[in-house]
Coordinates of C-alpha atoms in Angstrom, one line a residue:
X907 CA 157.4 -10.1 -90.7
X908 CA 156.3 -13.1 -89.1
X909 CA 153.5 -15.1 -90.9
X910 CA 152.1 -19.0 -90.6
X911 CA 150.2 -19.2 -93.8
X912 CA 149.8 -18.5 -97.2
X913 CA 146.4 -17.4 -98.4
X914 CA 145.0 -20.3 -100.9
X915 CA 144.5 -17.6 -103.7
X916 CA 148.0 -16.7 -104.1
X917 CA 148.7 -20.0 -105.7
X918 CA 147.3 -18.7 -109.0
X919 CA 150.6 -17.7 -110.7
X920 CA 149.5 -16.6 -114.2
X921 CA 146.7 -14.4 -112.8
X922 CA 149.2 -12.9 -110.3
X923 CA 151.9 -12.0 -112.8
X924 CA 149.2 -10.3 -115.1
X925 CA 147.9 -8.1 -111.9
X926 CA 150.9 -7.6 -110.9
X927 CA 152.3 -6.0 -114.2
X928 CA 148.7 -3.8 -114.3
X929 CA 149.6 -2.7 -110.8
X930 CA 153.5 -2.1 -111.3
X931 CA 152.2 0.0 -114.6
X932 CA 149.8 1.9 -112.5
X933 CA 151.9 2.4 -109.6
X934 CA 154.7 4.0 -112.1
X935 CA 152.3 6.2 -113.8
X936 CA 151.2 7.8 -110.2
X937 CA 154.9 8.3 -109.1
X938 CA 155.4 9.8 -112.5
X939 CA 152.1 12.2 -112.0
X940 CA 153.3 13.0 -108.5
X941 CA 157.0 13.5 -108.6
X942 CA 157.3 17.1 -108.9
X943 CA 154.7 17.2 -106.0
X944 CA 156.5 14.8 -103.8
X945 CA 160.1 16.5 -104.3
X946 CA 158.6 20.2 -104.3
X947 CA 156.0 19.6 -101.6
X948 CA 158.8 19.6 -99.0
X949 CA 156.7 20.4 -95.9
X950 CA 157.6 23.2 -93.5
X951 CA 159.6 20.7 -91.2
X952 CA 162.3 20.0 -94.1
X953 CA 163.1 23.7 -94.3
X954 CA 164.3 23.6 -91.0
X955 CA 168.2 23.4 -91.1
X956 CA 168.6 20.5 -88.4
X957 CA 166.7 18.2 -90.6
X958 CA 168.3 16.4 -93.4
X959 CA 166.3 14.7 -96.3
X960 CA 168.2 11.8 -97.7
X961 CA 168.1 11.0 -101.3
X962 CA 166.4 8.3 -103.6
X963 CA 170.1 7.6 -104.5
X964 CA 171.5 7.8 -101.1
X965 CA 168.7 4.9 -99.9
X966 CA 169.5 2.7 -103.2
X967 CA 173.1 2.7 -102.3
X968 CA 172.4 1.3 -98.8
X969 CA 171.2 -2.0 -100.6
X970 CA 174.6 -2.6 -102.7
X971 CA 175.5 -4.9 -100.0
X972 CA 172.9 -6.5 -97.8
X973 CA 173.9 -8.9 -94.9
X974 CA 172.7 -12.3 -95.9
X975 CA 173.8 -14.3 -92.5
X976 CA 171.4 -13.7 -89.4
X977 CA 174.5 -13.6 -87.2
X978 CA 175.9 -10.9 -89.2
X979 CA 172.5 -8.5 -89.0
X980 CA 172.9 -7.0 -85.5
X981 CA 176.4 -5.6 -86.1
X982 CA 175.6 -4.3 -89.5
X983 CA 172.4 -2.5 -88.0
X984 CA 174.6 -0.8 -85.8
X985 CA 177.2 0.0 -88.6
X986 CA 174.3 1.7 -90.5
X987 CA 173.2 3.9 -87.3
X988 CA 177.0 5.0 -86.8
X989 CA 177.3 5.6 -90.6
X990 CA 174.2 7.9 -90.0
X991 CA 176.0 9.9 -87.3
X992 CA 174.9 8.1 -84.2
X993 CA 177.3 8.8 -81.2
X994 CA 178.5 5.7 -79.1
X995 CA 177.1 7.2 -76.2
X996 CA 173.3 6.9 -77.7
X997 CA 173.6 3.1 -79.1
X998 CA 173.0 0.4 -76.6
X999 CA 172.3 -3.2 -77.0
X1000 CA 169.5 -4.3 -74.8
X1001 CA 170.3 -7.7 -73.8
X1002 CA 167.6 -10.2 -72.7
X1003 CA 167.7 -14.1 -72.3
X1004 CA 166.7 -15.0 -75.9
X1005 CA 167.4 -11.8 -78.0
X1006 CA 169.1 -8.8 -78.3
X1007 CA 167.4 -5.5 -79.3
X1008 CA 169.7 -2.5 -80.7
X1009 CA 168.5 0.9 -79.4
X1010 CA 169.5 4.2 -80.2
X1011 CA 168.3 7.0 -78.3
X1012 CA 167.3 10.5 -79.6
X1013 CA 166.6 12.8 -76.4
X1014 CA 163.6 15.3 -76.4
X1015 CA 162.3 18.1 -74.3
X1016 CA 159.7 15.6 -72.8
X1017 CA 160.1 12.4 -70.8
X1018 CA 157.3 11.0 -73.3
X1019 CA 158.5 8.5 -76.1
X1020 CA 157.9 7.7 -79.4
X1021 CA 159.2 4.6 -80.8
X1022 CA 160.2 3.8 -84.3
X1023 CA 161.2 0.1 -85.0
X1024 CA 161.9 -2.5 -87.5
X1025 CA 163.4 -6.0 -87.1
X1026 CA 166.8 -6.9 -87.9
X1027 CA 166.5 -10.6 -88.1
X1028 CA 165.7 -12.8 -91.1
X1029 CA 164.4 -16.4 -91.7
X1030 CA 166.9 -19.2 -92.9
X1031 CA 165.7 -19.2 -96.3
X1032 CA 166.9 -16.2 -98.9
X1033 CA 168.9 -13.0 -97.6
X1034 CA 166.3 -11.2 -95.8
X1035 CA 166.6 -8.4 -97.8
X1036 CA 163.0 -7.3 -98.4
X1037 CA 162.1 -8.7 -95.0
X1038 CA 163.5 -6.7 -93.4
X1039 CA 166.8 -4.9 -94.3
X1040 CA 164.6 -2.5 -96.1
X1041 CA 162.9 -1.5 -92.6
X1042 CA 166.7 -1.3 -91.2
X1043 CA 167.8 0.8 -93.9
X1044 CA 165.0 3.2 -93.6
X1045 CA 165.2 3.3 -89.8
X1046 CA 168.9 4.4 -89.9
X1047 CA 168.0 7.1 -92.6
X1048 CA 165.1 8.1 -90.4
X1049 CA 167.7 8.6 -87.8
X1050 CA 170.0 10.6 -89.5
X1051 CA 167.3 13.0 -90.8
X1052 CA 165.9 13.6 -87.1
X1053 CA 169.1 13.4 -85.0
X1054 CA 169.7 17.2 -84.9
X1055 CA 166.1 18.3 -84.7
X1056 CA 164.5 19.6 -81.7
X1057 CA 161.5 17.5 -81.0
X1058 CA 159.5 17.6 -78.0
X1059 CA 159.4 13.8 -77.4
X1060 CA 162.5 11.3 -76.9
X1061 CA 162.6 9.0 -79.9
X1062 CA 163.7 5.4 -79.4
X1063 CA 165.1 4.0 -83.1
X1064 CA 164.9 0.0 -82.1
X1065 CA 166.1 -2.9 -84.3
X1066 CA 164.3 -6.0 -82.7
X1067 CA 165.7 -9.3 -82.8
X1068 CA 163.9 -12.4 -83.4
X1069 CA 160.9 -11.0 -84.6
X1070 CA 160.6 -14.0 -87.0
X1071 CA 160.7 -16.5 -83.9
X1072 CA 157.5 -14.9 -82.5
X1073 CA 158.1 -11.0 -82.0
X1074 CA 160.5 -12.0 -79.4
X1075 CA 162.5 -8.8 -79.4
X1076 CA 159.4 -6.5 -78.9
X1077 CA 157.9 -8.5 -76.6
X1078 CA 161.2 -8.5 -74.7
X1079 CA 161.3 -4.6 -74.6
X1080 CA 157.9 -3.8 -73.8
X1081 CA 157.8 -6.3 -71.0
X1082 CA 160.8 -4.7 -69.4
X1083 CA 158.6 -1.3 -69.3
X1084 CA 157.2 -0.8 -65.5
X1085 CA 153.7 -0.5 -65.1
X1086 CA 154.0 3.2 -63.9
X1087 CA 156.0 4.2 -67.1
X1088 CA 153.9 2.8 -69.9
X1089 CA 152.2 6.1 -70.1
X1090 CA 155.4 7.7 -71.0
X1091 CA 155.2 5.4 -74.2
X1092 CA 153.3 7.4 -76.6
X1093 CA 153.1 5.9 -79.7
X1094 CA 155.0 3.3 -81.9
X1095 CA 155.7 3.2 -85.4
X1096 CA 156.8 -0.2 -87.0
X1097 CA 158.4 -0.6 -90.6
X1098 CA 158.2 -4.1 -91.9
X1099 CA 159.2 -4.8 -95.4
X1100 CA 159.3 -2.3 -97.9
X1101 CA 160.3 -2.2 -101.5
X1102 CA 157.8 -4.2 -103.4
X1103 CA 154.8 -1.6 -104.0
X1104 CA 154.0 1.9 -102.2
X1105 CA 153.8 2.4 -98.5
X1106 CA 150.8 0.9 -97.0
X1107 CA 149.4 0.3 -93.5
X1108 CA 148.5 -3.2 -91.9
X1109 CA 145.2 -2.1 -90.5
X1110 CA 144.3 -5.4 -88.6
X1111 CA 148.0 -4.7 -86.9
X1112 CA 147.6 -1.0 -86.3
X1113 CA 145.7 1.2 -84.0
X1114 CA 142.6 2.6 -86.0
X1115 CA 143.2 6.5 -84.7
X1116 CA 146.8 6.0 -86.1
X1117 CA 145.7 4.5 -89.3
X1118 CA 143.1 7.6 -89.9
X1119 CA 146.1 10.0 -89.0
X1120 CA 148.8 8.5 -91.8
X1121 CA 145.9 8.1 -94.3
X1122 CA 145.3 11.8 -94.0
X1123 CA 148.9 12.4 -93.9
X1124 CA 149.5 10.5 -97.2
X1125 CA 146.6 12.4 -98.7
X1126 CA 148.4 15.7 -97.7
X1127 CA 151.6 14.7 -99.3
X1128 CA 149.8 13.5 -102.3
X1129 CA 151.6 10.1 -102.0
X1130 CA 150.5 6.7 -103.2
X1131 CA 149.4 4.9 -100.1
X1132 CA 147.1 1.7 -99.6
X1133 CA 145.6 -0.3 -96.8
X1134 CA 145.1 -4.1 -96.0
X1135 CA 144.5 -6.9 -93.7
X1136 CA 147.4 -9.5 -94.1
X1137 CA 146.1 -12.9 -92.8
X1138 CA 148.0 -15.3 -90.9
X1139 CA 150.7 -12.4 -90.2
X1140 CA 152.0 -10.7 -86.9
X1141 CA 154.3 -7.9 -86.8
X1142 CA 156.2 -6.1 -83.8
X1143 CA 153.5 -3.6 -83.5
X1144 CA 151.2 -6.0 -82.0
X1145 CA 153.4 -6.2 -78.9
X1146 CA 152.9 -2.5 -78.0
X1147 CA 149.3 -2.5 -79.0
X1148 CA 148.9 -5.5 -76.0
X1149 CA 150.3 -3.2 -73.4
X1150 CA 147.7 -0.3 -74.8
X1151 CA 150.2 1.7 -76.7
X1152 CA 149.2 2.9 -79.9
X1153 CA 150.9 1.4 -83.0
X1154 CA 151.0 1.2 -86.6
X1155 CA 152.9 -1.2 -89.2
X1156 CA 153.8 0.7 -92.3
X1157 CA 155.0 -1.9 -95.1
X1158 CA 155.4 -1.7 -99.0
X1159 CA 154.3 -5.5 -100.0
X1160 CA 152.5 -6.5 -103.3
X1161 CA 150.0 -9.4 -103.9
X1162 CA 153.0 -11.3 -104.9
X1163 CA 154.5 -11.1 -101.2
X1164 CA 154.0 -14.8 -100.4
X1165 CA 156.1 -16.0 -103.4
X1166 CA 159.0 -13.6 -102.2
X1167 CA 159.4 -13.3 -98.1
X1168 CA 160.4 -16.3 -96.5
X1169 CA 161.8 -18.1 -99.4
X1170 CA 165.1 -18.2 -101.4
X1171 CA 163.9 -15.1 -103.8
X1172 CA 164.2 -12.5 -100.9
X1173 CA 167.4 -10.8 -102.4
X1174 CA 168.5 -7.5 -102.8
X1175 CA 167.8 -7.5 -106.7
X1176 CA 164.0 -7.7 -105.5
X1177 CA 163.9 -4.2 -103.8
X1178 CA 162.6 -1.3 -105.8
X1179 CA 164.8 1.4 -103.9
X1180 CA 162.0 4.2 -104.9
X1181 CA 159.7 2.7 -103.1
X1182 CA 161.5 2.1 -99.9
X1183 CA 162.4 5.9 -100.1
X1184 CA 158.4 6.5 -100.4
X1185 CA 158.0 4.7 -97.3
X1186 CA 161.0 6.7 -95.4
X1187 CA 159.7 9.9 -96.6
X1188 CA 156.2 9.2 -95.3
X1189 CA 157.5 7.6 -91.8
X1190 CA 159.6 10.7 -91.4
X1191 CA 156.9 13.3 -92.2
X1192 CA 154.6 11.2 -89.7
X1193 CA 157.2 11.3 -87.1
X1194 CA 157.2 15.1 -87.3
X1195 CA 153.6 15.7 -87.3
X1196 CA 153.3 13.3 -84.4
X1197 CA 155.3 15.2 -82.3
X1198 CA 152.9 18.1 -82.3
X1199 CA 149.9 16.2 -81.4
X1200 CA 148.9 15.1 -77.5
X1201 CA 149.4 11.4 -76.8
X1202 CA 145.9 10.9 -75.8
X1203 CA 144.6 11.8 -79.0
X1204 CA 145.5 8.1 -80.2
X1205 CA 144.9 6.0 -77.4
X1206 CA 141.9 3.6 -77.8
X1207 CA 139.2 3.4 -75.2
X1208 CA 139.7 0.7 -72.7
X1209 CA 137.4 -2.3 -73.3

């Protein structure tokens, strides 16, 4: 996730430690209260034999080794998709002048496209474990879950490069789309920085109709879920919205994020893998639900 300023109120460390304790306790109580529902409430799509649901243990295992060098992240992302079952013929590297994006394509019945993305790059400080290896892990497991499913839309799983340098990868991808083909791009779901709190949506970086849709879905799943505006922050969903493609950013940040992200403290041991799992399950349900809806339903009125 790219950001330029720290809100001044985050400087009150003792107060935030206390607030984080209360919120962490509340989150754990919510998960405990809903755990039976979350695992028993397998919606109709999960009953289909072609959908594979990853387990919390499988998600957790991905964080035993996190690539901490930016130069390693692209190949490590590709390795995750190969491990998830992606054939070489469906994996491509989309090369531009200043960036390389990894694209894994799952063909659908129609020519409409749904993009699911997460950036693989990191800043110099820290390991980039939360920001954004959690997103890449979730992305690969989403591919694993959906690769054999029969869906209407073609899915593009995109690991974007150089997000931290100014959304370079996502801007390069959307800039390459011919104007005549923009209408084929139905929706974009961006996953950025899971694992500190329950799944949330960034309202100021997301299309309002998609925000409303995912909010209702979280209620249906009885999943802990939140909203917020992140000041001084940008994400790859913005590149798609500028092209009038509806997009939403899902994250899992707590109020302590400015003390962790873009710092030496962004390490694997900071990740709560159960919270990453909740984000993965929410986006998995979102993709399948959106596949049954009309693209026009989520487009915003032209200004």
